[in-house]
């Protein structure tokens, strides 16, 4: 009985480990993306980023959102259309790993282009990429230190 219970627990643990997390679950589990998670929910984008993908997300941390003046952030969170535009500007179709990043323009899900530079570290528009290749089962997250706004 004891051996069966142990074997069952080991099998259950392996099953849980085999189930990867989507982009939203991965970001939430990281703990540094509470504002991003709130914004995704307010914009109605949670189900999209839990979808099949693949997506490459340039994810601003809570500290990045803290750089946005509170009144501006509150106004953005209250304007679903503008919030959706800003958030989808942080998403590129496909799974682009750090090793595959090239300088130039990259079309976002929002429709505008991000400018990627690789001189002195990787930047997307004016945001520095501070951590790369956080893999999710439907794409990859690269952490940035600022919120980028479409032009």
PDB file of C-alpha atoms in Angstrom, residues 21-31 33 36-38 40-41 45-51 55 57 136-138 141:
ATOM      1  CA  UNK A  21       2.227  26.944 -18.451  1.00  0.00           C
ATOM      2  CA  UNK A  22       0.950  29.400 -21.030  1.00  0.00           C
ATOM      3  CA  UNK A  23       2.302  32.947 -21.256  1.00  0.00           C
ATOM      4  CA  UNK A  24      -0.182  34.397 -18.754  1.00  0.00           C
ATOM      5  CA  UNK A  25       0.349  31.654 -16.150  1.00  0.00           C
ATOM      6  CA  UNK A  26       4.121  31.892 -16.580  1.00  0.00           C
ATOM      7  CA  UNK A  27       4.086  35.675 -16.068  1.00  0.00           C
ATOM      8  CA  UNK A  28       1.790  35.439 -13.033  1.00  0.00           C
ATOM      9  CA  UNK A  29       3.961  32.723 -11.475  1.00  0.00           C
ATOM     10  CA  UNK A  30       7.057  34.915 -11.895  1.00  0.00           C
ATOM     11  CA  UNK A  31       5.546  37.441  -9.487  1.00  0.00           C
ATOM     12  CA  UNK A  33       4.022  41.143 -13.515  1.00  0.00           C
ATOM     13  CA  UNK A  36       0.619  43.492 -16.517  1.00  0.00           C
ATOM     14  CA  UNK A  37      -1.779  40.745 -15.409  1.00  0.00           C
ATOM     15  CA  UNK A  38      -4.287  43.373 -14.224  1.00  0.00           C
ATOM     16  CA  UNK A  40      -4.413  42.066 -19.582  1.00  0.00           C
ATOM     17  CA  UNK A  41      -7.574  41.300 -17.636  1.00  0.00           C
ATOM     18  CA  UNK A  45      -6.604  39.760 -23.519  1.00  0.00           C
ATOM     19  CA  UNK A  46      -6.051  36.953 -20.999  1.00  0.00           C
ATOM     20  CA  UNK A  47      -7.788  34.310 -23.133  1.00  0.00           C
ATOM     21  CA  UNK A  48      -5.875  35.450 -26.226  1.00  0.00           C
ATOM     22  CA  UNK A  49      -2.482  35.024 -24.536  1.00  0.00           C
ATOM     23  CA  UNK A  50      -3.615  31.708 -23.104  1.00  0.00           C
ATOM     24  CA  UNK A  51      -4.389  30.646 -26.688  1.00  0.00           C
ATOM     25  CA  UNK A  55       3.620  34.592 -29.175  1.00  0.00           C
ATOM     26  CA  UNK A  57       5.846  38.983 -25.436  1.00  0.00           C
ATOM     27  CA  UNK A 136       5.958  29.094 -22.031  1.00  0.00           C
ATOM     28  CA  UNK A 137       4.065  26.365 -23.831  1.00  0.00           C
ATOM     29  CA  UNK A 138       2.624  28.907 -26.298  1.00  0.00           C
ATOM     30  CA  UNK A 141       8.606  36.123 -22.714  1.00  0.00           C
TER      31      UNK A 141
END
